[in-house]
Short mmCIF file of C-alpha atoms in Angstrom, two decimals:
data_model
loop_
_atom_site.label_atom_id
_atom_site.label_comp_id
_atom_site.label_asym_id
_atom_site.label_seq_id
_atom_site.Cartn_x
_atom_site.Cartn_y
_atom_site.Cartn_z
CA UNK P 1 0.00 0.00 0.00
CA UNK P 2 1.41 3.33 -1.06
CA UNK P 3 -0.47 6.34 0.23
CA UNK P 4 -1.20 9.20 -2.12
CA UNK P 5 0.88 12.19 -1.04
CA UNK P 6 0.12 15.76 -2.02
CA UNK P 7 3.86 16.22 -2.54
CA UNK P 8 3.94 19.32 -0.40
CA UNK P 9 7.68 19.96 -0.46
CA UNK P 10 7.40 22.96 -2.84
CA UNK P 11 4.78 24.45 -0.51
CA UNK P 12 6.92 24.42 2.63
CA UNK P 13 3.86 24.32 4.87
CA UNK P 14 1.65 22.45 2.45
CA UNK P 15 -1.56 24.44 2.46
CA UNK P 16 -3.31 24.03 -0.86
CA UNK P 17 -3.67 27.09 -3.02
CA UNK P 18 -1.01 29.22 -1.30
CA UNK P 19 2.74 29.45 -1.77
CA UNK P 20 5.80 30.75 0.09
CA UNK P 21 7.71 33.67 -1.36
CA UNK P 22 10.59 32.56 -3.53
CA UNK P 23 12.50 34.29 -6.29
CA UNK P 24 9.14 35.10 -7.88
CA UNK P 25 7.79 38.55 -7.08
CA UNK P 26 5.28 38.76 -4.24
CA UNK P 27 2.51 39.90 -6.56
CA UNK P 28 3.14 37.10 -8.99
CA UNK P 29 3.21 34.60 -6.14
CA UNK P 30 -0.20 35.76 -4.96
CA UNK P 31 -1.59 35.48 -8.47
CA UNK P 32 -0.73 31.81 -8.41
CA UNK P 33 -3.20 31.30 -5.57
CA UNK P 34 -6.21 32.46 -7.55
CA UNK P 35 -9.10 30.07 -8.04
CA UNK P 36 -10.83 30.04 -11.39
CA UNK P 37 -14.60 30.08 -11.37
CA UNK P 38 -15.56 31.09 -14.89
CA UNK P 39 -15.80 28.96 -18.01
CA UNK P 40 -14.15 25.60 -18.36
CA UNK P 41 -15.41 22.20 -19.33
CA UNK P 42 -16.85 20.85 -16.11
CA UNK P 43 -18.49 17.48 -16.15
CA UNK P 44 -21.53 16.37 -14.23
CA UNK P 45 -19.82 13.08 -13.48
CA UNK P 46 -22.54 11.11 -15.24
CA UNK P 47 -24.97 11.69 -12.40
CA UNK P 48 -28.01 12.28 -14.59
CA UNK P 49 -29.09 14.89 -12.06
CA UNK P 50 -28.16 18.08 -13.86
CA UNK P 51 -30.77 20.32 -15.43
CA UNK P 52 -31.09 24.02 -16.00
CA UNK P 53 -30.85 25.76 -12.62
CA UNK P 54 -31.45 22.46 -10.82
CA UNK P 55 -31.00 22.77 -7.05
CA UNK P 56 -28.68 20.05 -5.73
CA UNK P 57 -27.14 19.01 -2.44
CA UNK P 58 -23.97 16.94 -2.66
CA UNK P 59 -22.29 15.41 0.38
CA UNK P 60 -18.87 14.05 -0.44
CA UNK P 61 -15.19 14.72 -0.88
CA UNK P 62 -13.53 17.64 -2.64
CA UNK P 63 -12.06 15.89 -5.68
CA UNK P 64 -10.76 18.96 -7.50
CA UNK P 65 -9.95 22.61 -7.02
CA UNK P 66 -10.93 25.70 -8.93
CA UNK P 67 -13.39 26.50 -7.37
CA UNK P 68 -14.23 23.06 -5.88
CA UNK P 69 -15.22 19.79 -7.53
CA UNK P 70 -17.57 17.51 -5.57
CA UNK P 71 -19.00 14.30 -7.03
CA UNK P 72 -17.79 15.37 -10.48
CA UNK P 73 -19.49 18.80 -10.50
CA UNK P 74 -17.42 21.97 -10.42
CA UNK P 75 -19.02 24.54 -8.10
CA UNK P 76 -18.18 28.24 -8.05
CA UNK P 77 -17.91 29.33 -4.41
CA UNK P 78 -17.94 33.14 -4.62
CA UNK P 79 -21.65 33.49 -3.80
CA UNK P 80 -21.76 30.74 -1.18
CA UNK P 81 -22.24 31.02 2.55
CA UNK P 82 -19.87 28.70 4.38
CA UNK P 83 -19.99 26.93 7.73
CA UNK P 84 -16.92 26.19 9.81
CA UNK P 85 -16.28 22.61 10.88
CA UNK P 86 -15.53 23.51 14.51
CA UNK P 87 -18.14 26.24 15.04
CA UNK P 88 -21.29 26.16 12.88
CA UNK P 89 -22.08 29.74 13.90
CA UNK P 90 -19.02 30.96 12.01
CA UNK P 91 -18.06 30.96 8.32
CA UNK P 92 -15.25 28.74 7.04
CA UNK P 93 -12.30 31.07 6.49
CA UNK P 94 -9.63 28.69 5.21
CA UNK P 95 -8.67 27.48 1.76
CA UNK P 96 -10.61 24.47 0.49
CA UNK P 97 -8.42 21.42 -0.09
CA UNK P 98 -8.50 18.06 -1.83
CA UNK P 99 -9.92 15.33 0.36
CA UNK P 100 -11.91 17.66 2.60
CA UNK P 101 -15.45 16.39 3.28
CA UNK P 102 -18.25 18.86 2.59
CA UNK P 103 -21.94 19.29 1.89
CA UNK P 104 -22.57 21.65 -1.02
CA UNK P 105 -25.99 23.06 -1.89
CA UNK P 106 -26.48 25.09 -5.06
CA UNK P 107 -27.59 24.97 -8.66
CA UNK P 108 -26.24 23.12 -11.70
CA UNK P 109 -26.84 24.26 -15.28
CA UNK P 110 -27.31 22.16 -18.42
CA UNK P 111 -23.57 22.06 -19.10
CA UNK P 112 -22.80 20.66 -15.65
CA UNK P 113 -21.38 23.87 -14.14
CA UNK P 114 -22.47 24.46 -10.55
CA UNK P 115 -22.89 27.54 -8.39
CA UNK P 116 -22.76 26.86 -4.67
CA UNK P 117 -25.12 28.74 -2.38
CA UNK P 118 -23.91 27.07 0.83
CA UNK P 119 -20.94 24.91 1.79
CA UNK P 120 -20.71 23.07 5.10
CA UNK P 121 -17.26 21.71 5.96
CA UNK P 122 -17.37 18.49 8.00
CA UNK P 123 -14.44 18.27 10.40
CA UNK P 124 -12.46 15.14 10.99
CA UNK P 125 -11.03 13.07 13.82
CA UNK P 126 -8.37 15.24 15.45
CA UNK P 127 -5.77 14.54 18.10
CA UNK P 128 -2.68 12.50 18.88
CA UNK P 129 -1.71 9.41 16.90
CA UNK P 130 -1.84 6.67 19.51
CA UNK P 131 -0.96 3.61 17.40
CA UNK P 132 0.21 2.71 13.87
CA UNK P 133 -0.64 -0.69 12.34
CA UNK P 134 1.24 -0.95 9.04
CA UNK P 135 0.06 -4.52 8.45
CA UNK P 136 -3.55 -3.31 8.18
CA UNK P 137 -2.85 0.20 6.81
CA UNK P 138 -4.43 1.82 9.83
CA UNK P 139 -3.55 4.16 12.66
CA UNK P 140 -5.51 5.52 15.60
CA UNK P 141 -6.31 9.04 16.78
CA UNK P 142 -7.56 9.29 20.36
CA UNK P 143 -8.12 5.54 20.03
CA UNK P 144 -10.38 5.82 16.93
CA UNK P 145 -9.19 3.65 14.03
CA UNK P 146 -8.31 5.42 10.76
CA UNK P 147 -7.91 3.39 7.54
CA UNK P 148 -5.71 4.79 4.76
CA UNK P 149 -5.43 3.72 1.14
CA UNK P 150 -3.96 4.87 -2.16
CA UNK P 151 -6.62 7.60 -2.44
CA UNK P 152 -5.78 9.27 0.89
CA UNK P 153 -4.41 12.79 0.49
CA UNK P 154 -1.57 13.69 2.87
CA UNK P 155 -0.98 17.32 3.81
CA UNK P 156 2.24 18.03 5.69
CA UNK P 157 2.45 21.34 7.54
CA UNK P 158 5.92 20.85 9.04
CA UNK P 159 7.24 17.63 7.51
CA UNK P 160 8.50 17.49 3.92
CA UNK P 161 7.07 14.44 2.16
CA UNK P 162 4.57 13.84 4.96
CA UNK P 163 2.77 10.53 4.58
CA UNK P 164 1.79 7.31 6.33
CA UNK P 165 5.41 6.46 7.08
CA UNK P 166 5.79 9.81 8.87
CA UNK P 167 3.31 8.88 11.61
CA UNK P 168 4.82 8.13 15.03
CA UNK P 169 2.62 6.85 17.84
CA UNK P 170 2.71 9.15 20.85
CA UNK P 171 4.39 11.95 18.88
CA UNK P 172 2.36 12.81 15.76
CA UNK P 173 -0.75 15.01 15.85
CA UNK P 174 -3.16 15.02 12.88
CA UNK P 175 -6.70 15.60 11.69
CA UNK P 176 -8.23 12.92 9.44
CA UNK P 177 -11.23 13.69 7.22
CA UNK P 178 -13.16 10.84 5.66
CA UNK P 179 -16.11 8.46 5.52
CA UNK P 180 -17.26 6.86 8.76
CA UNK P 181 -18.40 3.28 9.31
CA UNK P 182 -20.61 3.92 12.33
CA UNK P 183 -20.92 0.21 13.12
CA UNK P 184 -17.20 -0.29 13.74
CA UNK P 185 -16.20 3.33 14.41
CA UNK P 186 -13.57 3.12 11.67
CA UNK P 187 -12.96 6.17 9.46
CA UNK P 188 -11.69 5.69 5.91
CA UNK P 189 -9.44 8.72 5.48
CA UNK P 190 -9.79 10.93 2.43
CA UNK P 191 -7.36 13.53 3.82
CA UNK P 192 -4.85 13.54 6.69
CA UNK P 193 -3.49 16.93 7.81
CA UNK P 194 -0.39 17.18 9.98
CA UNK P 195 -0.81 19.29 13.12
CA UNK P 196 1.26 20.17 16.17
CA UNK P 197 0.21 19.62 19.77
CA UNK P 198 -0.45 23.29 20.52
CA UNK P 199 -2.74 23.63 17.48
CA UNK P 200 -4.71 20.54 18.45
CA UNK P 201 -5.09 21.79 22.02
CA UNK P 202 -6.31 25.15 20.70
CA UNK P 203 -8.73 23.65 18.15
CA UNK P 204 -9.83 20.78 20.38
CA UNK P 205 -9.63 16.99 20.35
CA UNK P 206 -12.41 15.47 18.25
CA UNK P 207 -13.82 12.12 17.21
CA UNK P 208 -16.81 10.99 15.14
CA UNK P 209 -19.59 8.48 15.42
CA UNK P 210 -23.32 7.74 15.18
CA UNK P 211 -25.59 8.22 18.17
CA UNK P 212 -26.87 5.09 19.94
CA UNK P 213 -28.78 4.55 23.18
CA UNK P 214 -29.82 8.20 23.34
CA UNK P 215 -31.30 9.27 26.69
CA UNK P 216 -32.66 12.79 26.39
CA UNK P 217 -33.54 12.90 30.09
CA UNK P 218 -30.09 11.97 31.36
CA UNK P 219 -28.49 13.80 28.41
CA UNK P 220 -26.32 10.86 27.39
CA UNK P 221 -25.67 8.71 24.34
CA UNK P 222 -23.15 6.13 23.14
CA UNK P 223 -20.73 6.14 20.22
CA UNK P 224 -18.78 3.12 18.99
CA UNK P 225 -15.17 4.26 19.02
CA UNK P 226 -13.68 0.98 17.84
CA UNK P 227 -14.54 -2.69 18.15
CA UNK P 228 -15.07 -3.41 21.84
CA UNK P 229 -14.78 0.22 23.02
CA UNK P 230 -17.77 2.54 23.43
CA UNK P 231 -17.68 6.22 24.37
CA UNK P 232 -20.52 7.08 26.79
CA UNK P 233 -21.07 10.77 26.12
CA UNK P 234 -22.66 13.26 28.50
CA UNK P 235 -23.89 16.45 26.84
CA UNK P 236 -25.94 19.57 27.50
CA UNK P 237 -28.51 21.04 25.14
CA UNK P 238 -26.56 24.27 24.68
CA UNK P 239 -23.51 22.38 23.38
CA UNK P 240 -25.47 20.64 20.58
CA UNK P 241 -24.74 22.51 17.33
CA UNK P 242 -25.96 23.93 15.01
CA UNK P 243 -28.44 25.60 17.33
CA UNK P 244 -31.84 23.97 16.98
CA UNK P 245 -30.43 20.58 15.97
CA UNK P 246 -32.13 17.52 17.43
CA UNK P 247 -30.23 14.41 18.41
CA UNK P 248 -31.65 11.02 17.45
CA UNK P 249 -30.33 7.50 17.33
CA UNK P 250 -28.21 6.89 14.19
CA UNK P 251 -27.51 10.62 13.78
CA UNK P 252 -23.92 11.27 12.72
CA UNK P 253 -22.06 13.55 15.14
CA UNK P 254 -18.61 14.99 15.76
CA UNK P 255 -17.69 15.27 19.43
CA UNK P 256 -15.09 17.67 20.85
CA UNK P 257 -13.62 16.63 24.20
CA UNK P 258 -10.84 17.59 26.61
CA UNK P 259 -7.29 16.27 26.30
CA UNK P 260 -7.91 14.16 29.41
CA UNK P 261 -10.98 12.49 27.88
CA UNK P 262 -9.08 11.93 24.61
CA UNK P 263 -6.34 10.16 26.58
CA UNK P 264 -8.91 7.99 28.38
CA UNK P 265 -10.40 6.93 25.04
CA UNK P 266 -6.96 6.12 23.66
CA UNK P 267 -5.94 4.05 26.70
CA UNK P 268 -9.11 1.96 26.91
CA UNK P 269 -8.74 -1.66 25.86
CA UNK P 270 -12.41 -2.61 26.13
CA UNK P 271 -15.71 -1.56 27.65
CA UNK P 272 -17.30 1.86 28.10
CA UNK P 273 -15.44 5.14 28.63
CA UNK P 274 -17.28 8.11 30.14
CA UNK P 275 -16.55 11.45 28.42
CA UNK P 276 -18.08 14.92 28.46
CA UNK P 277 -18.89 16.61 25.16
CA UNK P 278 -17.59 20.17 24.96
CA UNK P 279 -19.43 20.36 21.64
CA UNK P 280 -21.69 17.91 19.82
CA UNK P 281 -21.77 18.93 16.16
CA UNK P 282 -24.57 17.26 14.22
CA UNK P 283 -23.72 16.26 10.67
CA UNK P 284 -26.77 17.14 8.62
CA UNK P 285 -27.11 14.72 5.70
CA UNK P 286 -30.60 15.79 4.64
CA UNK P 287 -31.15 18.30 1.86
CA UNK P 288 -34.08 20.72 1.39
CA UNK P 289 -37.27 19.24 -0.04
CA UNK P 290 -37.07 18.52 -3.77
CA UNK P 291 -33.30 18.94 -3.95
CA UNK P 292 -31.30 16.62 -6.12
CA UNK P 293 -28.72 15.02 -3.85
CA UNK P 294 -25.67 12.80 -3.79
CA UNK P 295 -24.67 11.17 -0.51
CA UNK P 296 -21.66 8.99 0.33
CA UNK P 297 -21.58 6.93 3.52
CA UNK P 298 -22.02 3.59 5.24
CA UNK P 299 -25.46 1.98 5.45
CA UNK P 300 -26.44 2.03 9.14
CA UNK P 301 -29.80 0.23 8.97
CA UNK P 302 -31.78 -1.83 6.41
CA UNK P 303 -35.52 -2.38 6.89
CA UNK P 304 -36.95 -5.90 7.01
CA UNK P 305 -38.46 -5.48 3.54
CA UNK P 306 -35.06 -4.10 2.33
CA UNK P 307 -36.78 -1.05 0.78
CA UNK P 308 -35.48 1.55 3.24
CA UNK P 309 -31.97 2.36 4.47
CA UNK P 310 -30.48 4.95 6.75
CA UNK P 311 -27.14 6.61 6.05
CA UNK P 312 -26.10 9.06 8.74
CA UNK P 313 -29.29 10.94 9.58
CA UNK P 314 -30.77 10.45 6.10
CA UNK P 315 -33.55 7.96 5.32
CA UNK P 316 -33.10 6.42 1.87
CA UNK P 317 -35.86 4.84 -0.24
CA UNK P 318 -34.29 2.22 -2.52
CA UNK P 319 -37.58 0.76 -3.79
CA UNK P 320 -37.96 2.82 -6.98
CA UNK P 321 -35.76 0.65 -9.24
CA UNK P 322 -32.56 2.73 -8.98
CA UNK P 323 -29.69 2.16 -11.38
CA UNK P 324 -27.16 -0.08 -9.62
CA UNK P 325 -23.37 -0.24 -10.02
CA UNK P 326 -21.57 -2.81 -7.89
CA UNK P 327 -24.54 -3.13 -5.47
CA UNK P 328 -27.11 -5.92 -5.08
CA UNK P 329 -30.17 -4.71 -3.14
CA UNK P 330 -31.08 -8.22 -2.01
CA UNK P 331 -27.68 -9.00 -0.48
CA UNK P 332 -26.16 -5.65 0.51
CA UNK P 333 -25.38 -5.48 4.25
CA UNK P 334 -25.23 -2.89 7.00
CA UNK P 335 -21.83 -1.20 7.01
CA UNK P 336 -21.43 -1.23 3.21
CA UNK P 337 -20.10 2.05 1.85
CA UNK P 338 -22.25 3.38 -0.97
CA UNK P 339 -22.91 6.49 -3.01
CA UNK P 340 -26.60 7.28 -3.44
CA UNK P 341 -27.98 9.86 -5.88
CA UNK P 342 -31.59 10.98 -6.09
CA UNK P 343 -33.86 13.66 -4.66
CA UNK P 344 -35.67 14.36 -1.39
CA UNK P 345 -39.43 13.80 -1.08
CA UNK P 346 -41.12 14.26 2.31
CA UNK P 347 -37.70 14.24 3.95
CA UNK P 348 -36.68 10.92 2.35
CA UNK P 349 -33.89 10.55 -0.22
CA UNK P 350 -35.46 8.61 -3.10
CA UNK P 351 -32.59 6.80 -4.80
CA UNK P 352 -32.17 7.04 -8.57
CA UNK P 353 -28.72 5.47 -8.67
CA UNK P 354 -26.59 3.57 -6.17
CA UNK P 355 -22.96 2.57 -6.53
CA UNK P 356 -20.51 0.92 -4.19
CA UNK P 357 -17.91 3.27 -2.78
CA UNK P 358 -15.18 0.98 -4.08
CA UNK P 359 -16.63 1.16 -7.59
CA UNK P 360 -17.12 4.90 -7.23
CA UNK P 361 -13.50 5.34 -6.16
CA UNK P 362 -12.36 3.35 -9.18
CA UNK P 363 -14.41 5.49 -11.53
CA UNK P 364 -13.18 8.68 -9.88
CA UNK P 365 -9.62 7.48 -10.30
CA UNK P 366 -10.24 6.83 -13.99
CA UNK P 367 -11.89 10.25 -14.38
CA UNK P 368 -8.91 11.85 -12.71
CA UNK P 369 -8.33 14.75 -10.38
CA UNK P 370 -9.42 18.09 -11.87
CA UNK P 371 -7.52 21.29 -11.18
CA UNK P 372 -8.22 24.78 -12.49
CA UNK P 373 -5.87 27.66 -11.80
CA UNK P 374 -2.62 29.47 -12.38
CA UNK P 375 0.71 27.64 -12.60
CA UNK P 376 3.65 28.05 -10.24
CA UNK P 377 6.79 26.05 -9.55
CA UNK P 378 7.14 24.90 -13.15
CA UNK P 379 10.27 22.73 -13.22
CA UNK P 380 11.76 21.02 -16.26
CA UNK P 381 12.92 17.41 -16.12
CA UNK P 382 16.50 16.94 -14.97
CA UNK P 383 18.20 13.57 -14.75
CA UNK P 384 15.92 11.21 -12.85
CA UNK P 385 13.67 14.08 -11.70
CA UNK P 386 10.48 14.35 -13.74
CA UNK P 387 9.06 17.67 -14.94
CA UNK P 388 6.37 19.08 -12.65
CA UNK P 389 4.29 22.14 -11.86
CA UNK P 390 1.91 23.30 -9.13
CA UNK P 391 -1.78 24.27 -9.48
CA UNK P 392 -3.92 25.14 -6.44
CA UNK P 393 -1.14 23.91 -4.14
CA UNK P 394 -1.10 20.46 -5.77
CA UNK P 395 2.01 19.21 -7.55
CA UNK P 396 1.34 17.64 -10.95
CA UNK P 397 4.03 15.56 -12.66
CA UNK P 398 4.66 14.88 -16.35
CA UNK P 399 5.54 11.30 -17.18
CA UNK P 400 8.88 10.62 -18.80
CA UNK P 401 8.45 10.96 -22.57
CA UNK P 402 5.06 12.64 -22.20
CA UNK P 403 3.81 14.52 -25.25
CA UNK P 404 2.30 17.17 -22.97
CA UNK P 405 4.03 20.55 -22.81
CA UNK P 406 5.20 21.88 -19.46
CA UNK P 407 3.12 25.02 -18.74
CA UNK P 408 4.91 28.22 -17.76
CA UNK P 409 4.60 29.94 -14.41
CA UNK P 410 1.72 32.39 -14.44
CA UNK P 411 -0.24 30.62 -17.17
CA UNK P 412 -3.84 29.60 -16.53
CA UNK P 413 -4.49 25.88 -17.02
CA UNK P 414 -7.22 23.29 -16.69
CA UNK P 415 -5.67 19.96 -15.76
CA UNK P 416 -6.83 16.37 -15.51
CA UNK P 417 -4.46 14.07 -13.65
CA UNK P 418 -4.42 10.53 -12.31
CA UNK P 419 -2.72 9.07 -9.27
CA UNK P 420 0.13 6.64 -9.81
CA UNK P 421 -0.63 3.90 -7.29
CA UNK P 422 3.02 2.82 -7.10
CA UNK P 423 4.64 6.22 -6.47
CA UNK P 424 1.76 8.36 -5.20
CA UNK P 425 2.59 10.99 -7.83
CA UNK P 426 -0.23 12.85 -9.54
CA UNK P 427 0.44 12.40 -13.26
CA UNK P 428 -0.95 14.83 -15.85
CA UNK P 429 -3.29 13.31 -18.44
CA UNK P 430 -4.59 16.50 -20.07
CA UNK P 431 -3.41 20.11 -19.86
CA UNK P 432 -5.42 22.90 -21.47
CA UNK P 433 -3.96 26.43 -21.37
CA UNK P 434 -6.14 29.54 -21.47
CA UNK P 435 -5.80 33.29 -21.23
CA UNK P 436 -5.79 34.06 -17.47
CA UNK P 437 -6.89 37.67 -17.90
CA UNK P 438 -10.12 36.50 -19.56
CA UNK P 439 -11.14 34.42 -16.53
CA UNK P 440 -12.90 35.40 -13.33
CA UNK P 441 -11.09 34.32 -10.16
CA UNK P 442 -11.74 33.91 -6.46
CA UNK P 443 -9.10 34.33 -3.78
CA UNK P 444 -9.13 34.47 0.02
CA UNK P 445 -6.64 36.36 2.18
CA UNK P 446 -6.16 38.89 4.97
CA UNK P 447 -5.86 42.67 4.84
CA UNK P 448 -5.80 45.64 7.21
CA UNK P 449 -9.28 47.06 7.88
CA UNK P 450 -9.04 49.99 10.27
CA UNK P 451 -12.60 51.32 10.05
CA UNK P 452 -14.56 48.11 9.57
CA UNK P 453 -16.44 49.71 6.68
CA UNK P 454 -16.44 49.42 2.88
CA UNK P 455 -14.02 52.36 2.79
CA UNK P 456 -11.24 49.99 3.90
CA UNK P 457 -11.42 48.36 0.46
CA UNK P 458 -12.82 50.81 -2.09
CA UNK P 459 -10.08 53.45 -2.16
CA UNK P 460 -8.70 54.30 -5.61
CA UNK P 461 -5.21 53.07 -4.65
CA UNK P 462 -6.57 49.65 -3.73
CA UNK P 463 -5.60 47.46 -0.77
CA UNK P 464 -2.97 44.83 -0.11
CA UNK P 465 -4.20 41.26 0.28
CA UNK P 466 -1.92 38.71 1.98
CA UNK P 467 -2.27 34.96 1.60
CA UNK P 468 -1.55 32.56 4.49
CA UNK P 469 1.75 31.55 2.86
CA UNK P 470 3.02 35.12 2.52
CA UNK P 471 2.06 35.99 -1.07
CA UNK P 472 0.66 39.50 -1.57
CA UNK P 473 -1.23 41.36 -4.27
CA UNK P 474 -2.86 44.74 -4.82
CA UNK P 475 -6.64 44.62 -5.16
CA UNK P 476 -8.45 47.44 -6.98
CA UNK P 477 -11.99 47.47 -5.66
CA UNK P 478 -13.26 51.03 -6.15
CA UNK P 479 -16.23 49.76 -8.18
CA UNK P 480 -16.64 46.41 -6.37
CA UNK P 481 -19.56 45.30 -4.25
CA UNK P 482 -18.49 45.00 -0.60
CA UNK P 483 -20.40 42.63 1.68
CA UNK P 484 -19.89 41.77 5.35
CA UNK P 485 -20.54 38.16 6.31
CA UNK P 486 -22.48 36.90 9.30
CA UNK P 487 -20.99 37.46 12.75
CA UNK P 488 -18.46 39.99 11.48
CA UNK P 489 -17.90 42.59 14.23
CA UNK P 490 -17.38 45.87 12.40
CA UNK P 491 -17.43 48.18 15.42
CA UNK P 492 -14.66 46.87 17.69
CA UNK P 493 -11.67 49.12 18.34
CA UNK P 494 -8.68 46.85 17.66
CA UNK P 495 -4.92 47.16 18.05
CA UNK P 496 -4.11 45.63 14.66
CA UNK P 497 -7.47 45.46 12.83
CA UNK P 498 -7.33 42.69 10.24
CA UNK P 499 -10.01 41.20 8.00
CA UNK P 500 -10.30 37.83 6.27
CA UNK P 501 -11.79 38.56 2.84
CA UNK P 502 -12.76 36.68 -0.30
CA UNK P 503 -12.20 38.60 -3.52
CA UNK P 504 -13.75 37.87 -6.90
CA UNK P 505 -12.22 39.57 -9.91
CA UNK P 506 -9.82 39.33 -12.84
CA UNK P 507 -6.05 39.28 -13.01
CA UNK P 508 -4.40 42.06 -15.06
CA UNK P 509 -1.05 42.09 -16.82
CA UNK P 510 0.46 43.98 -13.89
CA UNK P 511 -0.41 41.22 -11.43
CA UNK P 512 -3.11 43.20 -9.70
CA UNK P 513 -6.68 42.07 -9.17
CA UNK P 514 -9.58 44.17 -10.38
CA UNK P 515 -12.35 43.10 -8.04
CA UNK P 516 -16.06 42.85 -8.75
CA UNK P 517 -16.87 41.64 -5.24
CA UNK P 518 -15.22 41.74 -1.80
CA UNK P 519 -16.78 39.69 1.00
CA UNK P 520 -15.50 40.18 4.55
CA UNK P 521 -15.48 36.82 6.37
CA UNK P 522 -14.03 37.87 9.74
CA UNK P 523 -12.51 40.88 11.54
CA UNK P 524 -10.21 40.92 14.55
CA UNK P 525 -6.62 41.52 15.63
CA UNK P 526 -3.88 40.19 13.37
CA UNK P 527 -2.89 37.65 16.02
CA UNK P 528 -6.35 36.12 16.23
CA UNK P 529 -7.60 36.42 12.64
CA UNK P 530 -5.73 34.28 10.15
CA UNK P 531 -6.15 31.57 7.52
CA UNK P 532 -3.87 29.09 9.25
#
């Protein structure tokens, strides 16, 4: 088993879409972080769910960047509200990344291009690596078992070439995103992000599961952590998020606990461990009525007549002769990972197509990773080193003898690539180059915002936007629409007033951005407001 590595060495800290300053000018470096959202040949992934202005809700993994690709559909994110994985009352203010698990609601047009109206980021299992089992390609976080495979994306923040072999029990700290098998408690990792202890302690230790044995009077429920170990969780109503959420048996949840409780879970060999939930974040699988939907997860229950399933907190009707790929409705069992596509009627997801997750992963591999953006780090082949370039923080390699041309730094490209299972390298299959100045882009960064008003951004001289990896650019926004997101405090008197903003605009020949929209995501002191 060879894990798929993001090959983060050129990124230094490995955060997708952002780059450290090198010999390139700061403005040019920032331009490389832009996310394309206009044009391009997006595919619907063969879902059969796209129609003009069709409203859809897709729960799955980010399979491509520029803006984001989920279940084969490329969604523009500039008009979307976002929800943070650790605090549903706040917007998500970080760069989206491959392998992150999300729920996207929006519209899809006839050509398969999507526009997201809301994006909920589902956090992962976070904490200390407590064991590594190379024979079974697993490791544990806080005692919860994490399975890795060739599709797992590895994101090193301090370690060059971070991957499965980098994990050290008792030393490594990570967050693993992925698909949960609620029956066994095992998480199949789609993305593993390296962390340090102080960051984990600040963000909180977290694990995932499905509610069982709920007692709303005693305010307790159980979660299967791993085979033979159950977490008995005590909660309070005010710590159940999002506000207004209702717990029920089989509901998928993410629990944040203290370091002491995380240690108790990790040390348990069998039986029940009592823990207190600092937060219980409900994972909402259901979409609004009538929405087309795609849902990936493990089957948690099957009715006696085999016509109804539950996946997370979603009820699934499989009785309407759905198209099947790798699934037999008469023999499928609880715990099987599937992808279901259909639409919601009376709160029930009526399945139109069902595929096994294994088959879906195979098809996604054949379809390839899709990346849309501006090139950086273009490096010609030298000796045994293959030619490569970076798009959206992801390194793409050209095979030896490839007929594809190596794109130049600063050029806008649309790339399809496939993972090499032996080396973990992402190999380019198609590269289309376009005129970057003719494309609309989205970019997120931080900037000074002394007054907390639109005047911070609309001056004729523009403002300086700084990415989390140090790249900077001038943004001209005198004619742009300026919006302030939810929970943005515009009135506080701050020592170093700083805003997190998302800019939509076009890149000019002088490496400045002419903005059509500026959305303020957060405002605070420079020390407390950042993009990680």
